mmCIF file of C-alpha atoms and ligand atoms in Angstrom:
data_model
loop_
_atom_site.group_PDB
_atom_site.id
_atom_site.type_symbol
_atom_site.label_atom_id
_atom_site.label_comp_id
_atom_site.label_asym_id
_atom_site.label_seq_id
_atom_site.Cartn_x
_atom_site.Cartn_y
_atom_site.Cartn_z
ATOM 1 C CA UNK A 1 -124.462 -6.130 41.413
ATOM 2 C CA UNK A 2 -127.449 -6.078 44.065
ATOM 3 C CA UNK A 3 -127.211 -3.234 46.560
ATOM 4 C CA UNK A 4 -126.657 -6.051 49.254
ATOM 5 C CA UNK A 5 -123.331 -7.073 47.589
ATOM 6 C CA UNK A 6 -122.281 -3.702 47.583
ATOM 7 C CA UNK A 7 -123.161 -3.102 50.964
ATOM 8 C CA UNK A 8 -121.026 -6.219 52.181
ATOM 9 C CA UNK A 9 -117.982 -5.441 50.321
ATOM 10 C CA UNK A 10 -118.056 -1.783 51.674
ATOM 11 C CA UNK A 11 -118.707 -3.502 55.312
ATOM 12 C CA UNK A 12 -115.168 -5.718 54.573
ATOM 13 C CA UNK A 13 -113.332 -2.868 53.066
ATOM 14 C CA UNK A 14 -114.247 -0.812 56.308
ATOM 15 C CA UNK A 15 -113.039 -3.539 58.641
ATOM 16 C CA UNK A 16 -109.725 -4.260 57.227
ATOM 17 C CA UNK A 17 -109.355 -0.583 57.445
ATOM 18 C CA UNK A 18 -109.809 -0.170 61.020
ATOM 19 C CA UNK A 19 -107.853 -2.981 61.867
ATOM 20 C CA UNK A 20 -105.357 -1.555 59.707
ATOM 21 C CA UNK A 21 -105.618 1.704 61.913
ATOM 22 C CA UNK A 22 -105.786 -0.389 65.000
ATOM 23 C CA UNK A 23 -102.046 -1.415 63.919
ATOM 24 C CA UNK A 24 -101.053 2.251 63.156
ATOM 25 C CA UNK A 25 -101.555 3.546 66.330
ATOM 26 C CA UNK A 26 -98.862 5.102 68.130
ATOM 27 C CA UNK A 27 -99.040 2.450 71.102
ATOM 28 C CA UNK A 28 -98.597 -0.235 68.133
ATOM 29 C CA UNK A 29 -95.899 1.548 66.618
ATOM 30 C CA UNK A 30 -93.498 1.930 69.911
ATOM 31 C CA UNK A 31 -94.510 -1.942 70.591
ATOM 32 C CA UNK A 32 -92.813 -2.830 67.574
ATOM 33 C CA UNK A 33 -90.137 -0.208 67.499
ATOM 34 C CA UNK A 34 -89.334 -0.715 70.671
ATOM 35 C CA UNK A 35 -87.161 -4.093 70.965
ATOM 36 C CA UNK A 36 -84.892 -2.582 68.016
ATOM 37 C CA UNK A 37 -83.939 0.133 69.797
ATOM 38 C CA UNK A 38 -82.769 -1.300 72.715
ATOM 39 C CA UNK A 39 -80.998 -3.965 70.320
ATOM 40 C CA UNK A 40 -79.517 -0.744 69.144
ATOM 41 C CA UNK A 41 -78.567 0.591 72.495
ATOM 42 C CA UNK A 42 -77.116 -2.161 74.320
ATOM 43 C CA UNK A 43 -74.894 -2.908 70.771
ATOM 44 C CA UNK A 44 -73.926 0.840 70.781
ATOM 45 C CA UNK A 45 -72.788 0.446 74.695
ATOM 46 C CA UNK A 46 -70.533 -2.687 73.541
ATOM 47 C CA UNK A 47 -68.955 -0.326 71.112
ATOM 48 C CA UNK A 48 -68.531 2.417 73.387
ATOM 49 C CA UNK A 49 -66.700 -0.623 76.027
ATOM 50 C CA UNK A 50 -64.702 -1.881 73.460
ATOM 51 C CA UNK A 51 -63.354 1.779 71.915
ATOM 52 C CA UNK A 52 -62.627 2.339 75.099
ATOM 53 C CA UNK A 53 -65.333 4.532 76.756
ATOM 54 C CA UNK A 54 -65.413 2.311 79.717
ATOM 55 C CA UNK A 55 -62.741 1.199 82.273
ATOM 56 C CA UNK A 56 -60.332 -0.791 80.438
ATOM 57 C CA UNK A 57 -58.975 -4.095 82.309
ATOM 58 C CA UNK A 58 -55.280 -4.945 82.713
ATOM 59 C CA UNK A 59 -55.260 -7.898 80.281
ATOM 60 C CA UNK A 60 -57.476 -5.206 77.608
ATOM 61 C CA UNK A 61 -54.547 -2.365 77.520
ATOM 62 C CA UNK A 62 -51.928 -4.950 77.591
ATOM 63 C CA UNK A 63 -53.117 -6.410 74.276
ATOM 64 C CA UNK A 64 -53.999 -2.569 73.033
ATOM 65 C CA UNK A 65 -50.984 -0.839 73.733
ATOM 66 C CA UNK A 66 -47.840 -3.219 75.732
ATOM 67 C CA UNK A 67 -48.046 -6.765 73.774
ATOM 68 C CA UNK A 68 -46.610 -5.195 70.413
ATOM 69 C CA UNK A 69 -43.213 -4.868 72.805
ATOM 70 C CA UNK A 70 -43.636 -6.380 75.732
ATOM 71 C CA UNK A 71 -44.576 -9.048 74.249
ATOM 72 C CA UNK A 72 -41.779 -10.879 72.340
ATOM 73 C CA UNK A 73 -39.347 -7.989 74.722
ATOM 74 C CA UNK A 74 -38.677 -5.746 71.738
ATOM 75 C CA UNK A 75 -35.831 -3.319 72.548
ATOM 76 C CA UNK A 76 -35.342 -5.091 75.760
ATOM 77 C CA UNK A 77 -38.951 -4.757 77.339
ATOM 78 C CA UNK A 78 -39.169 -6.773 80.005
ATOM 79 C CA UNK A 79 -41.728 -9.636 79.133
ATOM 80 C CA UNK A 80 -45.270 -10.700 80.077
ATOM 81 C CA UNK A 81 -44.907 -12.378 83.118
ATOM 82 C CA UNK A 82 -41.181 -13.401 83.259
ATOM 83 C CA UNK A 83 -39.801 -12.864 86.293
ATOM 84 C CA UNK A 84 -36.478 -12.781 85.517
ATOM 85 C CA UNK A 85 -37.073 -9.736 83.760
ATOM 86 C CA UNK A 86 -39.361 -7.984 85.971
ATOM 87 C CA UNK A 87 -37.845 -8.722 89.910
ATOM 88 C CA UNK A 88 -34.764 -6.632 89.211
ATOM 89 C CA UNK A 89 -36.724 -3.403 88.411
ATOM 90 C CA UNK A 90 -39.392 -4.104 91.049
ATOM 91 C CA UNK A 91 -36.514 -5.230 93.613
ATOM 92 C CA UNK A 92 -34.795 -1.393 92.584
ATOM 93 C CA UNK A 93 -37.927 0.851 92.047
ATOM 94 C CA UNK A 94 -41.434 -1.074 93.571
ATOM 95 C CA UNK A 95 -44.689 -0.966 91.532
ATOM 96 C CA UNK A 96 -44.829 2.442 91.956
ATOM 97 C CA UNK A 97 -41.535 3.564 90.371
ATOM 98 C CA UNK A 98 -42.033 1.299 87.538
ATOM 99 C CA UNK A 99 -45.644 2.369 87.043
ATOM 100 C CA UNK A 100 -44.134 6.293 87.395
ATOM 101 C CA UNK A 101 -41.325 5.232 84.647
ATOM 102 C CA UNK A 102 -44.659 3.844 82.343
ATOM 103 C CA UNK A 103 -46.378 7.550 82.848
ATOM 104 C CA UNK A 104 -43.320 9.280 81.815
ATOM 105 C CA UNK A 105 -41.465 6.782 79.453
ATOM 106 C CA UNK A 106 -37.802 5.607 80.035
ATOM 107 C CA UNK A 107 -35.603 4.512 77.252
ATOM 108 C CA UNK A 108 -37.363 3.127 74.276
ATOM 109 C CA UNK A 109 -39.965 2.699 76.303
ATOM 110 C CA UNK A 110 -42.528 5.374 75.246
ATOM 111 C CA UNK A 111 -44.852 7.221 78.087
ATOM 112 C CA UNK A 112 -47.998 5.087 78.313
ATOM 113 C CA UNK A 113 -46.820 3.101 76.055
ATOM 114 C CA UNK A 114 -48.126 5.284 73.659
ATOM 115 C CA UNK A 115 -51.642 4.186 74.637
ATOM 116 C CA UNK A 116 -53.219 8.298 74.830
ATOM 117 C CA UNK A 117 -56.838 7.241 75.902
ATOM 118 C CA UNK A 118 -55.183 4.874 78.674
ATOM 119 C CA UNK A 119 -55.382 6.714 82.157
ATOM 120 C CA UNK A 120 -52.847 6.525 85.149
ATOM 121 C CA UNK A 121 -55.283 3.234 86.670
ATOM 122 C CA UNK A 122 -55.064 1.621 83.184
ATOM 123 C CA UNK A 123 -52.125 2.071 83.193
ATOM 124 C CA UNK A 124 -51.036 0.399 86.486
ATOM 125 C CA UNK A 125 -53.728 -2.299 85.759
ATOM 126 C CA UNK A 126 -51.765 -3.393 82.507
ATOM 127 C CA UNK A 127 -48.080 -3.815 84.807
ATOM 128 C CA UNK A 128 -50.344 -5.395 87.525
ATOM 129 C CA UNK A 129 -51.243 -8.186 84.624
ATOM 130 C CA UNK A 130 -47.669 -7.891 82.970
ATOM 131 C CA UNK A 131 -45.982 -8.910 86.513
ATOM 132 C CA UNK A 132 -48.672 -11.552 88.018
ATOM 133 C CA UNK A 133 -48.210 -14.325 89.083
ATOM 134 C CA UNK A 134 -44.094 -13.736 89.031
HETATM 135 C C1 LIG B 1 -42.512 0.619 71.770
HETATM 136 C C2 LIG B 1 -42.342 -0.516 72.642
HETATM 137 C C3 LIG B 1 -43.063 -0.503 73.969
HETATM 138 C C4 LIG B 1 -44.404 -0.410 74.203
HETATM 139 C C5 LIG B 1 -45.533 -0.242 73.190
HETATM 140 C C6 LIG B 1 -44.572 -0.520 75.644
HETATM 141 N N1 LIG B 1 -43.386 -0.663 76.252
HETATM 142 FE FE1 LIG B 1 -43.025 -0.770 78.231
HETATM 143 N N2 LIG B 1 -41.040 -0.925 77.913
HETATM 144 C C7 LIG B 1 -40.447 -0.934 76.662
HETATM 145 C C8 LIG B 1 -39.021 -1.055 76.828
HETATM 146 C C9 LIG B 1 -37.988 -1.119 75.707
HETATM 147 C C10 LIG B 1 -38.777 -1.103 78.213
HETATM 148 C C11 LIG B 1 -37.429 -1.214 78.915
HETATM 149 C C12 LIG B 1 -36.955 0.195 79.156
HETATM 150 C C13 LIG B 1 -35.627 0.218 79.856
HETATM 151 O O1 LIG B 1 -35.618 -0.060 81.072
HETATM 152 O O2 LIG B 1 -34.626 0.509 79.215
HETATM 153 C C14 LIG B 1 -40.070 -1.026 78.863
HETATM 154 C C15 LIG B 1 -40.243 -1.033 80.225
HETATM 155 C C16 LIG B 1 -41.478 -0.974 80.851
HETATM 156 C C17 LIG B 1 -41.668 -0.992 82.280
HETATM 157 C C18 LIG B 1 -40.574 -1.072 83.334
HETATM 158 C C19 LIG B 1 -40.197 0.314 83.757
HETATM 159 C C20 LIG B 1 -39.120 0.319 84.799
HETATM 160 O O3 LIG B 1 -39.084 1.272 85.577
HETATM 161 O O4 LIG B 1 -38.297 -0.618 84.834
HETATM 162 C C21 LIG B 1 -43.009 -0.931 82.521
HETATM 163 C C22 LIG B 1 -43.707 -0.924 83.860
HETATM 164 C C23 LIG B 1 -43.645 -0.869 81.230
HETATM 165 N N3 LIG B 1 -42.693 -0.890 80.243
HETATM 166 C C24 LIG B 1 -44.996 -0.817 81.058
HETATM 167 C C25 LIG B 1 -45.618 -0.736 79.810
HETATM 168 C C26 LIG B 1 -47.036 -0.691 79.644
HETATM 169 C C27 LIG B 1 -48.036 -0.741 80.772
HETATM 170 C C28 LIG B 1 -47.271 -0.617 78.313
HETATM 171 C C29 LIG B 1 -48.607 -0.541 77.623
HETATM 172 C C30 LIG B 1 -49.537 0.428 78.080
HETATM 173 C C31 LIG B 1 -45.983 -0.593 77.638
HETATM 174 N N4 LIG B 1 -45.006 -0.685 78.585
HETATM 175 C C32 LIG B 1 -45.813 -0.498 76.265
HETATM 176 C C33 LIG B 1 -41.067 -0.845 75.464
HETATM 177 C C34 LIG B 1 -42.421 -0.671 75.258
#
């Protein structure tokens, strides 16, 4: 092969390497890394909502930790949003005492519900959505 042909393959080999380099650099690199990680993020924050690391909403600890019960009134709960069953205690104790009785438990009814990562507020939030609209 002629010097010249040599020459211009060494010239292409050279360029595809620098371009190649061009694409390595670290400004490249967090370019392209850089949409996948906040994929990553947001997806872990969704996780961290829906395990419970945020505030949960009345509805949310109701279907957690009260439907299995309160749901079809197993052991007498009082069920979602029946009024019938829920005036009479609110009539005798107000939100308050009935949200007190959740804290501590009465009857079969275990405290919280059994829900351990619910706080006082979740707590109160799930009866709020138990007795609406009654
Ligand atoms: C293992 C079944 C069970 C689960 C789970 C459960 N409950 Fe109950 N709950 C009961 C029963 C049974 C009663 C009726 C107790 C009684 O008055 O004898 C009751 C009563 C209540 C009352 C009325 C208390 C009063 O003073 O009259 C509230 C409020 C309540 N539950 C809230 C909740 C909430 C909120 C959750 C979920 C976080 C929950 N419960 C989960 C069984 C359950």
């Amino acid at each position: 092969m002629k010097l010249k042909t040599w020459l211009g393959i060494l010239t292409a080999v050279v360029a595809v390497f620098t371009v190649q380099a061009q694409d390595m650099s670290e400004e490249a690199i967090k370019e392209r890394i850089k949409p996948a990680g906040s994929v990553y993020v947001a997806g872990v924050e969704a996780e961290t909502a829906a395990a419970g690391g945020g505030v949960k909403s009345g509805e949310e600890v109701y279907n957690q930790a009260c439907m299995a019960c309160h749901g079809a009134g197993v052991l007498g709960a009082p069920k979602l949003q029946v009024a019938a069953e829920w005036q009479p205690r609110l009539d005798e104790r107000g939100l308050d005492g009935i949200w007190q009785n959740a804290l501590d438990g009465i009857n079969a009814m275990p405290p919280r519900g059994a829900c351990g990562n619910c706080s006082d507020d979740e707590i109160k939030a799930a009866i709020e959505y138990m007795i609406e609209g009654i």
